GROMACS .gro file of C-alpha atoms in nm:
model
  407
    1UNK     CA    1   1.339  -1.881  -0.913
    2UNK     CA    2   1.670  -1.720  -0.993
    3UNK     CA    3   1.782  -1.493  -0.705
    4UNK     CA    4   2.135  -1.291  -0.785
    5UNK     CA    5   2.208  -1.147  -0.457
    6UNK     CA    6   2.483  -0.985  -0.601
    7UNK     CA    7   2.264  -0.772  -0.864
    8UNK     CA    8   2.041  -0.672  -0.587
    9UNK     CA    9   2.305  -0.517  -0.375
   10UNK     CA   10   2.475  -0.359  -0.647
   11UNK     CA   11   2.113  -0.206  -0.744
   12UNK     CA   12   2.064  -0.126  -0.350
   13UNK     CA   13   2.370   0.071  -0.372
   14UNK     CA   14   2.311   0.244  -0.664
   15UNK     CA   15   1.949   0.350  -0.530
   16UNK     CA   16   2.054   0.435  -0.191
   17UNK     CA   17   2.379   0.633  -0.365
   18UNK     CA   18   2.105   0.793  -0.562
   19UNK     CA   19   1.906   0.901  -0.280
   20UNK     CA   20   2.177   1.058  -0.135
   21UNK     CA   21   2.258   1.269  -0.412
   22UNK     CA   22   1.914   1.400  -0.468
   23UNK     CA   23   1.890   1.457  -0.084
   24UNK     CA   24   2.252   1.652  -0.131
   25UNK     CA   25   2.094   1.844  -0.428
   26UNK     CA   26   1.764   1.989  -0.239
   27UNK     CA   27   2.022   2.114   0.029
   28UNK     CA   28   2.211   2.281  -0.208
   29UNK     CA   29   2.558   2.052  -0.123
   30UNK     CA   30   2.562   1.928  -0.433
   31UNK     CA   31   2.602   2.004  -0.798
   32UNK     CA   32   2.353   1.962  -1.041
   33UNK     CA   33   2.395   1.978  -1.406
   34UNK     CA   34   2.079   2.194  -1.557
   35UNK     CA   35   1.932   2.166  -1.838
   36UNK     CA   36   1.894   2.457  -2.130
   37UNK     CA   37   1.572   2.637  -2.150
   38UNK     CA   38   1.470   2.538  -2.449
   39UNK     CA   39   1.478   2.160  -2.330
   40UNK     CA   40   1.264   2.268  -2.013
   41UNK     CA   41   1.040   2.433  -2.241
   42UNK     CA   42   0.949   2.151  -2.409
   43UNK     CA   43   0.927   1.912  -2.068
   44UNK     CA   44   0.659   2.159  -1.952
   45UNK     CA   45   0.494   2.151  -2.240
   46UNK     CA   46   0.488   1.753  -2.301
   47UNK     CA   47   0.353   1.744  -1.954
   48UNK     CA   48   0.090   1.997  -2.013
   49UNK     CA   49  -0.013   1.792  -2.239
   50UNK     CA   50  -0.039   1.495  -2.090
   51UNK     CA   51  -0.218   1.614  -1.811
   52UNK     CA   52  -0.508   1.796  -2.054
   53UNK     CA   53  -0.495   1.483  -2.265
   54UNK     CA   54  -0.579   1.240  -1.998
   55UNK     CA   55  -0.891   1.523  -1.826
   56UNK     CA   56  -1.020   1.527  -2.194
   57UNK     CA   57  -1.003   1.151  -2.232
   58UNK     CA   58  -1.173   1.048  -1.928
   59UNK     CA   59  -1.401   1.342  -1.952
   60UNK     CA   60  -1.516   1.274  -2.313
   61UNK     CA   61  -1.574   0.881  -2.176
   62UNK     CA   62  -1.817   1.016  -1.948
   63UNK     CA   63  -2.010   1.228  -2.203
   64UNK     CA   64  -2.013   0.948  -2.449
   65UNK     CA   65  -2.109   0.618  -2.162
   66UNK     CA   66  -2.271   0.804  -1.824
   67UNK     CA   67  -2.307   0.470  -1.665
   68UNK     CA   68  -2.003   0.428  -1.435
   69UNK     CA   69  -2.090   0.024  -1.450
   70UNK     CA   70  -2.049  -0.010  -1.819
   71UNK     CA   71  -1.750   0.183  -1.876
   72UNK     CA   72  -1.561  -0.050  -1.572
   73UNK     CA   73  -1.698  -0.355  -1.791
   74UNK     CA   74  -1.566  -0.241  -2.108
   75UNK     CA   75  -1.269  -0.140  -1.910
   76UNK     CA   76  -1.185  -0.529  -1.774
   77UNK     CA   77  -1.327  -0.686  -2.120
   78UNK     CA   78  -1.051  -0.477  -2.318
   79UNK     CA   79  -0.778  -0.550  -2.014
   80UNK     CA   80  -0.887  -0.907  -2.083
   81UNK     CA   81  -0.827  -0.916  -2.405
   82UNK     CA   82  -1.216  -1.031  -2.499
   83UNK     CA   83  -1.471  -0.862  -2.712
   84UNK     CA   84  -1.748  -0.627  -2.585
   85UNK     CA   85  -2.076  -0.839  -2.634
   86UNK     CA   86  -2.303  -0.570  -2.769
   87UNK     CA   87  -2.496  -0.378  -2.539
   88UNK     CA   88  -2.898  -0.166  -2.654
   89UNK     CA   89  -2.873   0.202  -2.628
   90UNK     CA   90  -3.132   0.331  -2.396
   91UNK     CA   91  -3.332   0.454  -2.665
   92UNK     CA   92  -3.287   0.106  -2.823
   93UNK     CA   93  -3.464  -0.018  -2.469
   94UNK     CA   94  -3.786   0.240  -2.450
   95UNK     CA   95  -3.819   0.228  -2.805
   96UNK     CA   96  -3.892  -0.153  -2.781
   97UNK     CA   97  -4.071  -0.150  -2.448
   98UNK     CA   98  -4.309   0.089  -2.612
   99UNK     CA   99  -4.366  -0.158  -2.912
  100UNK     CA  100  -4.430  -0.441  -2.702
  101UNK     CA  101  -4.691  -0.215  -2.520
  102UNK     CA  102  -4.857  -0.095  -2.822
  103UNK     CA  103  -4.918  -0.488  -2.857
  104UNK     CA  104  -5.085  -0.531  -2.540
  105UNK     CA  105  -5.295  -0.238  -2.592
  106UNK     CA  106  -5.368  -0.301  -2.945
  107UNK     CA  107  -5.169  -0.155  -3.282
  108UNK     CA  108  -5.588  -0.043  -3.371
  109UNK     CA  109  -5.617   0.176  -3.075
  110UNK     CA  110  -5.551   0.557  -3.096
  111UNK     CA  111  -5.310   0.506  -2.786
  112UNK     CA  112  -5.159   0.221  -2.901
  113UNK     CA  113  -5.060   0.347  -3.281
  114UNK     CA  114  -4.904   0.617  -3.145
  115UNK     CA  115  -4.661   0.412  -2.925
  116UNK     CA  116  -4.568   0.235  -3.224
  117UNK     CA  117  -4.485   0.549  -3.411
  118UNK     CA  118  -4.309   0.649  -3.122
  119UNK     CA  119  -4.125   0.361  -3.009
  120UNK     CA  120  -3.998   0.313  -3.370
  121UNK     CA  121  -3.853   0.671  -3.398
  122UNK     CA  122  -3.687   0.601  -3.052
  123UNK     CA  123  -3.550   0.343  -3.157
  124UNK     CA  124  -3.379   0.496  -3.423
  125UNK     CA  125  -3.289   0.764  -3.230
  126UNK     CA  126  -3.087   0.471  -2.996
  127UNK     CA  127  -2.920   0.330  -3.347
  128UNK     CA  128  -2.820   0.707  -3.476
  129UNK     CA  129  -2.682   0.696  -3.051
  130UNK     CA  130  -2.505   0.378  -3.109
  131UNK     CA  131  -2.335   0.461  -3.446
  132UNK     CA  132  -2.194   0.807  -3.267
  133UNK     CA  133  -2.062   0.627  -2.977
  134UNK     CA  134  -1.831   0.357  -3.217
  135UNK     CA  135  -1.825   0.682  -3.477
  136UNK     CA  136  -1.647   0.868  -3.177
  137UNK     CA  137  -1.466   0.593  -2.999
  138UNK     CA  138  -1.206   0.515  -3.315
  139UNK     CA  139  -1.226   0.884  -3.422
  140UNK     CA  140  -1.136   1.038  -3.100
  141UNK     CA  141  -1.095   0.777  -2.796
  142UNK     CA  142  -0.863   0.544  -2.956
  143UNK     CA  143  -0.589   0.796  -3.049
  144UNK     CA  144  -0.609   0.946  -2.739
  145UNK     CA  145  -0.538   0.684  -2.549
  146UNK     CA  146  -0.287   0.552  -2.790
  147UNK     CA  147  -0.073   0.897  -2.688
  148UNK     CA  148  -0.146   0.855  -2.333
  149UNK     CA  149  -0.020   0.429  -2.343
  150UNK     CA  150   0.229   0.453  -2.621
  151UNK     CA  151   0.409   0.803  -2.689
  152UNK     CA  152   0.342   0.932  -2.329
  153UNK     CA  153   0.497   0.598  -2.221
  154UNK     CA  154   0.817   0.586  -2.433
  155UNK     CA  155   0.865   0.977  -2.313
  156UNK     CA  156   0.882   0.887  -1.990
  157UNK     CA  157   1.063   0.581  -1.989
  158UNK     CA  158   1.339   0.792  -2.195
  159UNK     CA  159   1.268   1.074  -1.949
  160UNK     CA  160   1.384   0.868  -1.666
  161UNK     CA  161   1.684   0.701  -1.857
  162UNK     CA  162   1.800   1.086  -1.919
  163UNK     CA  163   1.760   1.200  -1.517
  164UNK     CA  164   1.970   0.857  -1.442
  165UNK     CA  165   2.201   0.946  -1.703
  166UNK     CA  166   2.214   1.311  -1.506
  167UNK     CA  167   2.301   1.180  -1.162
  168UNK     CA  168   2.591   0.925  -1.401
  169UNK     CA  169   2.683   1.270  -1.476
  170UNK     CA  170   2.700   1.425  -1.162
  171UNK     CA  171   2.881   1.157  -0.933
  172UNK     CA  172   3.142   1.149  -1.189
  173UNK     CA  173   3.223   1.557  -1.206
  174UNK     CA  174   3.232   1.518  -0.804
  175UNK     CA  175   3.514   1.215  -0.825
  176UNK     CA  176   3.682   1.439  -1.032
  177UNK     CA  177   3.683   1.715  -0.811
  178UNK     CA  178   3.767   1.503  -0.537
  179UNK     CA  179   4.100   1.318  -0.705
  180UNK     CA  180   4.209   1.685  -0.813
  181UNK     CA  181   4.187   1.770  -0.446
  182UNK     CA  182   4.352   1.474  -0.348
  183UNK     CA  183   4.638   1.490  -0.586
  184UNK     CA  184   4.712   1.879  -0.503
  185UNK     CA  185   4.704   1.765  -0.114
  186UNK     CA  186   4.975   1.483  -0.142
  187UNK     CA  187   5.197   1.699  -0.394
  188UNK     CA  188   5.256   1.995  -0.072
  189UNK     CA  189   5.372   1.735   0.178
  190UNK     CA  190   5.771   1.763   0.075
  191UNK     CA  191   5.785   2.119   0.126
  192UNK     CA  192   5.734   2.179   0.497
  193UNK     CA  193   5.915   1.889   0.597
  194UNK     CA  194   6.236   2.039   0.440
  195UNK     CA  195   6.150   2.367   0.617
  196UNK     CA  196   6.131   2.195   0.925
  197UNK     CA  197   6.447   1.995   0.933
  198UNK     CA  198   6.652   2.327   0.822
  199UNK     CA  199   6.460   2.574   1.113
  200UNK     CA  200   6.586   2.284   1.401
  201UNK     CA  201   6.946   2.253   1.303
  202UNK     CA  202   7.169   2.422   1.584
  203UNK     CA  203   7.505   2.373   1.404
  204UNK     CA  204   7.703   2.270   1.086
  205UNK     CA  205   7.780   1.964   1.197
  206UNK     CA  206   7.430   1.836   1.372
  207UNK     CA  207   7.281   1.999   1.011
  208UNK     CA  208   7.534   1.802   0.806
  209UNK     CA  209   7.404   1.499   1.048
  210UNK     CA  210   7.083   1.567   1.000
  211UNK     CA  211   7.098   1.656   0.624
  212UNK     CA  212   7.231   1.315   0.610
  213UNK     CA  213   6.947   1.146   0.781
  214UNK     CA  214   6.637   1.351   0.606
  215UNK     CA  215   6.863   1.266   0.290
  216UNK     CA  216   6.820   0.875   0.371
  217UNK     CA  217   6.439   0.921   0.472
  218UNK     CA  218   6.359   1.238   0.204
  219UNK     CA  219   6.445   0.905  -0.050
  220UNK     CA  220   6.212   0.671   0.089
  221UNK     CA  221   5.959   0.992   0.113
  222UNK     CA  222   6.019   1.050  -0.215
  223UNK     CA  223   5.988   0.710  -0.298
  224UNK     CA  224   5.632   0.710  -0.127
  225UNK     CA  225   5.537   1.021  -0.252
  226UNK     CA  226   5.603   0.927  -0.605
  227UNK     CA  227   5.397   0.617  -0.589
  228UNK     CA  228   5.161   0.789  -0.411
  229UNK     CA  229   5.108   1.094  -0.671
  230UNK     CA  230   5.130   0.796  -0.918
  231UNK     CA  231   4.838   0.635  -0.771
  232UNK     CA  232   4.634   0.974  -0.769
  233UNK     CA  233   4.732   1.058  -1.106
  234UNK     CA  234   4.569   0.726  -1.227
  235UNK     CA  235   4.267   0.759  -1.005
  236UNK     CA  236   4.202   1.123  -1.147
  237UNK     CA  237   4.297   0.985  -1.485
  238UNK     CA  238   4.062   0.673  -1.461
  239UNK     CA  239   3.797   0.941  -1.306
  240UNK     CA  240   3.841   1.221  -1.615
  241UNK     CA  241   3.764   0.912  -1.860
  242UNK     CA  242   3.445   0.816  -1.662
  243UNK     CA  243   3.340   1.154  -1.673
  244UNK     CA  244   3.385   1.175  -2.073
  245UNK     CA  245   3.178   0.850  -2.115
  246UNK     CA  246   2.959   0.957  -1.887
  247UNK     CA  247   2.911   1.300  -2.056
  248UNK     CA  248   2.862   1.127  -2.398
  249UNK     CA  249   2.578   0.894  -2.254
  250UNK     CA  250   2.413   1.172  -2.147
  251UNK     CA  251   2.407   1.413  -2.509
  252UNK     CA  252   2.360   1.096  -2.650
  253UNK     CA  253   1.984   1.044  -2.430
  254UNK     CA  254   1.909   1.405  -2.398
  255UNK     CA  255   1.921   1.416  -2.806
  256UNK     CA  256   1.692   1.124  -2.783
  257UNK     CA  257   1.459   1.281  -2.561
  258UNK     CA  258   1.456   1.618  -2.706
  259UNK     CA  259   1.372   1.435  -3.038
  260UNK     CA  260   1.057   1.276  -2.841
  261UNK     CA  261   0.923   1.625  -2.666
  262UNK     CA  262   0.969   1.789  -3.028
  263UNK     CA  263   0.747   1.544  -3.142
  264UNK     CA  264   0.469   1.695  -2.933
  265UNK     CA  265   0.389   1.912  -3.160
  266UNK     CA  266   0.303   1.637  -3.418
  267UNK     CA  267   0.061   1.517  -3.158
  268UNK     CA  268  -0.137   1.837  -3.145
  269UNK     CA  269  -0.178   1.841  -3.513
  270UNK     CA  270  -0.327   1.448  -3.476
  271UNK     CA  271  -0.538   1.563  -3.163
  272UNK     CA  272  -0.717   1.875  -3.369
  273UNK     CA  273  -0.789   1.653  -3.679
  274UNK     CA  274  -0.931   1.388  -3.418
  275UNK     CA  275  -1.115   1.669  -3.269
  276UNK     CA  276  -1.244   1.767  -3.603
  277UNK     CA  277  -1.411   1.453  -3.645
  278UNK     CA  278  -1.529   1.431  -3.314
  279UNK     CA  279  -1.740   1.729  -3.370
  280UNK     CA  280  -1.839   1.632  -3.766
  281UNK     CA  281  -1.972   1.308  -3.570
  282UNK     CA  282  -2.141   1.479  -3.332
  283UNK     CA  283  -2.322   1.726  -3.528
  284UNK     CA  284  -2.455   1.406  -3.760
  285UNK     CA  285  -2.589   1.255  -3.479
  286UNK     CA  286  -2.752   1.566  -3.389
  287UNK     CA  287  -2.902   1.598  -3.761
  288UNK     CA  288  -3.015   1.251  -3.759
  289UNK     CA  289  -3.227   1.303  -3.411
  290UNK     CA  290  -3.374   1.661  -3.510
  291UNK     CA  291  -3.460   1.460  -3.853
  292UNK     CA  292  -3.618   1.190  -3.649
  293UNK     CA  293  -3.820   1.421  -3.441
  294UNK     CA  294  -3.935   1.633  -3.725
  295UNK     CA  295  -4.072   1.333  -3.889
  296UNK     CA  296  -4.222   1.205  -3.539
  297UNK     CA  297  -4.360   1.511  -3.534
  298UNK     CA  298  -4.599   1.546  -3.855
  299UNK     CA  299  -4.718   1.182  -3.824
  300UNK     CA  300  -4.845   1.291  -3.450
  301UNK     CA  301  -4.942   1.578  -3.634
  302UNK     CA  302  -5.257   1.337  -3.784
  303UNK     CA  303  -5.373   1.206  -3.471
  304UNK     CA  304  -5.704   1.163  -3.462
  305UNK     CA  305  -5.939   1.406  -3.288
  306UNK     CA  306  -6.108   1.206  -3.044
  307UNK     CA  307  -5.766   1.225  -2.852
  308UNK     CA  308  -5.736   1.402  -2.562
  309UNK     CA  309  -5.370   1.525  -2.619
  310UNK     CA  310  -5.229   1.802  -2.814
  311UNK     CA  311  -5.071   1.686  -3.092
  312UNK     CA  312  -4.779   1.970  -3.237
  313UNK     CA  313  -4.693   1.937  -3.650
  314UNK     CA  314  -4.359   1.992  -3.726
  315UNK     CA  315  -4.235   2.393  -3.682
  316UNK     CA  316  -3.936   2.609  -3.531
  317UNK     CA  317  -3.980   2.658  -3.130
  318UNK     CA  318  -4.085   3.025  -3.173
  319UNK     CA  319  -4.304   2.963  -3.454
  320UNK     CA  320  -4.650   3.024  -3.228
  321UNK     CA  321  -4.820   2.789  -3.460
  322UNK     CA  322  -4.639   2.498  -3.261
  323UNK     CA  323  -4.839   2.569  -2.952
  324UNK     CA  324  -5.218   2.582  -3.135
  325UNK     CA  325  -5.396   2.267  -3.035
  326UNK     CA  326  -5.517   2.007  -3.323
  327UNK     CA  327  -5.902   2.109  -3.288
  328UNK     CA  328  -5.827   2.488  -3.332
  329UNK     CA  329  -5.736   2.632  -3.699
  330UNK     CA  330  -5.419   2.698  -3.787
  331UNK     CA  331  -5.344   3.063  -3.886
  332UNK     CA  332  -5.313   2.976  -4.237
  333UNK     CA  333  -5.583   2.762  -4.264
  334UNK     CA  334  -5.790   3.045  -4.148
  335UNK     CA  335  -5.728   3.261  -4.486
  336UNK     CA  336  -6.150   3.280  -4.484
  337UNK     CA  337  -6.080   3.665  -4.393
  338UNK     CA  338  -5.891   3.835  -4.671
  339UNK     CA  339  -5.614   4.039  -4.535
  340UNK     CA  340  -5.683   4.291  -4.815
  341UNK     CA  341  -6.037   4.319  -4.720
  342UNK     CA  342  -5.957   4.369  -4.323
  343UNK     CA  343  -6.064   4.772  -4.267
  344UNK     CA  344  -5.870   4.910  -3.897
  345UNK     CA  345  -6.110   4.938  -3.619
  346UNK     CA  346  -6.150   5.310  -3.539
  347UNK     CA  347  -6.046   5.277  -3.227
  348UNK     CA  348  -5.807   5.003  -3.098
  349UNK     CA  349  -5.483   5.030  -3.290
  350UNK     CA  350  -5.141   5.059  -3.141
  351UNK     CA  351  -4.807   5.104  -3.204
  352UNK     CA  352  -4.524   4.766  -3.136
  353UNK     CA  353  -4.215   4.681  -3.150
  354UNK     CA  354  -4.114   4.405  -3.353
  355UNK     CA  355  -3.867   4.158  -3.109
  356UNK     CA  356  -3.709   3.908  -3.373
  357UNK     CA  357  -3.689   3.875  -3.736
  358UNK     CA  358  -4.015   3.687  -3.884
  359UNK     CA  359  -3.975   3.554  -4.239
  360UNK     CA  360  -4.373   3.518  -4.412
  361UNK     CA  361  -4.506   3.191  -4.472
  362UNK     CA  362  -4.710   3.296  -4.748
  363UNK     CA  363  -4.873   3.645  -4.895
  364UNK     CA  364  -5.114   3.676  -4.625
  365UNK     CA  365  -4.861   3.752  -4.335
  366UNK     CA  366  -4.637   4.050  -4.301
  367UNK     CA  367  -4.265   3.985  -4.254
  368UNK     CA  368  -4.068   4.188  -3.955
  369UNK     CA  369  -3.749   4.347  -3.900
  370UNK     CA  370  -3.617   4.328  -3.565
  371UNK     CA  371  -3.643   4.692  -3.370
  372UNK     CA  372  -3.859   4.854  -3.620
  373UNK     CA  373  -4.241   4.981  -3.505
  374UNK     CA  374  -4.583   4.900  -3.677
  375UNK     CA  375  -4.939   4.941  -3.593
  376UNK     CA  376  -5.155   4.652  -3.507
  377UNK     CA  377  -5.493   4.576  -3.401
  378UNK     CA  378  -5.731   4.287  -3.415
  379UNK     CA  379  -6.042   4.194  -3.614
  380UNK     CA  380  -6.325   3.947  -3.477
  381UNK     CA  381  -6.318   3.570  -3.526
  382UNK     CA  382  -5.926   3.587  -3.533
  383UNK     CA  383  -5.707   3.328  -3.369
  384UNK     CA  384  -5.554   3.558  -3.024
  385UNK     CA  385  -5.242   3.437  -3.127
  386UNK     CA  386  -5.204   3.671  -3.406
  387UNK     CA  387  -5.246   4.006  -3.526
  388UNK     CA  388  -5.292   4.270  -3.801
  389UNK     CA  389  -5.008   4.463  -3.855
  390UNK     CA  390  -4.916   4.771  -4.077
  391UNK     CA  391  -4.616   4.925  -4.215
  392UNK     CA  392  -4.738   5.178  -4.481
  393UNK     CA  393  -4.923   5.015  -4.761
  394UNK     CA  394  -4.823   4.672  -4.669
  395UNK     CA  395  -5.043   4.468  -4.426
  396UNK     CA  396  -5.071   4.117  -4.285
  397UNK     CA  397  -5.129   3.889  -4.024
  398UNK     CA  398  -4.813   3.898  -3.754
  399UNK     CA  399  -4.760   3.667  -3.449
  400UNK     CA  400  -4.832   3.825  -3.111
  401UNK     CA  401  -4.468   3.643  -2.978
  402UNK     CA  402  -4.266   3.851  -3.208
  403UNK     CA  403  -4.378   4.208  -3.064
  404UNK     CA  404  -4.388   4.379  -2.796
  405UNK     CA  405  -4.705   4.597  -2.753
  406UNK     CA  406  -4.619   4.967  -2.628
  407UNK     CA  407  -4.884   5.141  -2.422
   0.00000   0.00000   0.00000
C-alpha cells in the first residue's frame, strides 16, 4: 500500500486552511467573492430539481412495486450487476390458483367453470400489469434515474470544483491585500527616524556629529530598507500573479458550470416527454383491464340459473340495469307492454326532476336532459326500477336513478 505522507499533510493543510476560511466567512472577517444572480438563479433551480426529481422517482417506484421486499431485491440484483429472474404479478398468482381450483372442483361444475373464466381474465389482467411495469420502467424510471446518477452527478462534482476554485480565489485577494499592507508599512520607516535625529541635536557641531553618524547608519538602513521593499515588491508581485491565475481558473469553471445548470432546462423538456409516456402507458393498461372486465363480465352474464349468485352483463355503473338479478327481466326484454299503448293512471302521476343525462337504448325509452321536469307514473307488472315518463307527446320508459321525484 502506497502511503505519501507528504500528500496527506499538504491535503490536511489545505482542508484545515479551508475550514478556517469558511469559519472566517460566517463571521463576516472575511471576504467572499459572490456570485451574479443569474448564476444563483440557476443553482436554485438545478437543485429544485433535483430534489422533485428524486420524491417523484422514489414515489413513482412505490406506485409501480408496493412490496418494499422486491424493490430492495431488484435494488441489490442491479447493484450486483445480475439480471432480475422474473417474478408473477399478483394477478398472474390468483389467476392460476383459481385454475388449479377449478380442477379440483371440476371444469363441469357451475362453480368450477366460472373460476376458470375468472382465473383466465386475471391472469391477463397480471400480464397487461406486467407489460406496464417494464412499459413504465424504460419510459419513465430509467431516465430519471439516469439524471439523478449521471447529470446530477457531473453538476455537482463541477459544483464543488467551482466553490474550491472560490476559496483559490479568495486566499489569494487576501495575500494581496496583505503584501500591499506590508510593503506601504516598511516604505514609512525612513521618515521618522530622520525627524528624530534632527529634533535631538543641541548644537551645530553635535548635529554635524550626529549627521555624520545617521549618515553612516541611514546607508546601511537604506541598504536594508531597499532589500527589504525589494523583497515585498516580489512577494506582492509573485502574489498579484497568483491572483490572475487564480481568477482565470475560476471564469474558466464557473463557465463550465453555468453551461451544466443551463442545461437544466433540456432536462425538463426530456422529463415531460417521459412523463407523456408514462401516462400513454398507463391509460393502456387501464383500457386493457376495463376491456378484460367487460368481457368477464358478459360471459358471467350466461351463468346458469341454478346459481345462487347474481351474475351482472356488461353496462356503465349508473346504468340500473347492472343491478337486476339474472332470474328477473331485463327492462328491454320486457317490451311485452307497448309504451304507445300505456294510458296514465288517473291518479298517481307526478312531476321529477331529471338528475343526469340518459341517452335511450332503443325507441321504447325516453332520453333526459339534466335539470329539466317530466311527469311519471307507473303501470302494473313493471320492473320498480323504472318508470313512465312524459315530456309532451313523447313518452317512454325512464330509470328511477336518474330522477328525483318531487312531492
Amino acid at each position: 500500500m502506497d502511503f505519501n505522507v507528504r500528500k496527506l499533510a499538504t491535503d490536511a493543510g489545505i482542508f484545515f486552511s479551508r475550514a478556517v476560511q469558511f469559519t472566517e466567512e460566517k463571521l463576516g472577517q472575511a471576504e467572499k467573492t459572490e456570485l451574479d444572480a443569474h448564476f444563483e438563479n440557476l443553482l436554485s433551480r438545478a437543485d429544485c430539481t433535483k430534489n422533485w426529481t428524486e420524491k417523484i422517482y422514489r414515489q413513482t417506484e412505490v406506485v409501480l412495486q408496493p412490496n418494499p421486499g422486491a424493490r430492495i431485491e431488484e435494488f441489490l440484483y442491479e447493484k450486483l450487476d445480475r439480471k432480475v429472474p422474473p417474478r408473477p404479478t399478483n394477478g398472474e398468482i390468483l389467476g392460476q390458483f383459481m385454475l388449479e381450483a377449478a380442477k379440483e372442483f371440476g371444469s363441469g361444475t357451475p362453480y368450477g367453470s366460472t373460476l376458470i373464466k375468472v382465473g383466465d381474465c386475471q391472469r391477463r389482467l397480471g400480464g397487461a400489469e406486467r407489460e406496464f411495469l417494464q412499459t413504465s420502467s424504460i419510459s419513465f424510471l430509467i431516465p430519471l434515474r439516469n439524471f439523478l446518477e449521471g447529470d446530477w452527478r457531473t453538476i455537482s462534482r463541477e459544483r464543488k470544483l467551482l466553490e474550491n476554485r472560490r476559496l483559490d480565489l479568495d486566499a489569494c485577494k487576501a495575500r494581496v491585500k496583505k503584501a500591499k499592507a506590508a510593503e506601504t508599512k516598511a516604505g514609512s520607516h525612513f521618515i521618522p527616524l530622520c525627524s528624530a535625529v534632527i529634533k535631538h541635536s543641541l548644537s551645530l557641531i553635535l548635529l554635524i556629529i550626529v549627521m555624520l553618524s545617521v549618515l553612516l547608519s541611514c546607508h546601511v538602513f537604506l541598504f536594508v530598507s531597499l532589500s527589504s521593499d525589494q523583497l515585498w515588491n516580489e512577494e506582492l508581485d509573485k502574489a498579484e500573479h497568483e491572483l490572475r491565475v487564480a481568477q482565470t481558473e475560476f471564469d474558466r469553471q464557473a463557465e463550465v458550470t453555468r453551461l451544466l445548470l443551463e442545461g437544466i432546462s433540456s432536462t425538463h423538456v426530456n422529463h415531460l416527454r417521459c412523463l407523456c409516456e408514462f401516462v400513454e402507458a398507463q391509460a393502456m393498461y387501464y383500457s386493457q383491464c376495463h376491456k378484460y372486465m367487460l368481457e368477464l363480465q358478459r360471459e358471467l352474464g350466461r351463468c346458469p340459473d341454478s346459481l345462487d349468485v347474481n351474475c351482472h352483463p356488461a353496462s356503465s355503473p349508473t346504468d340500473p340495469s347492472a343491478f337486476l338479478p339474472l332470474n328477473s327481466p331485463s327492462p328491454l326484454e320486457t317490451d311485452a307492454l307497448q309504451i304507445e299503448e300505456v294510458q296514465p293512471p288517473a291518479s298517481g302521476t307526478r312531476k321529477a326532476k331529471v338528475l343526469y343525462d340518459y341517452d335511450a337504448a332503443d325507441s321504447s325509452e325516453l332520453s333526459l336532459r339534466a335539470d329539466e321536469l317530466i311527469t311519471v307514473y307507473t303501470v302494473p307488472g313493471m320492473d320498480s326500477d323504472w318508470l313512465i315518463g312524459e315530456r309532451g307527446n313523447q313518452k317512454g320508459k325512464v330509470p328511477v336513478t336518474y330522477l328525483e321525484l318531487l312531492s
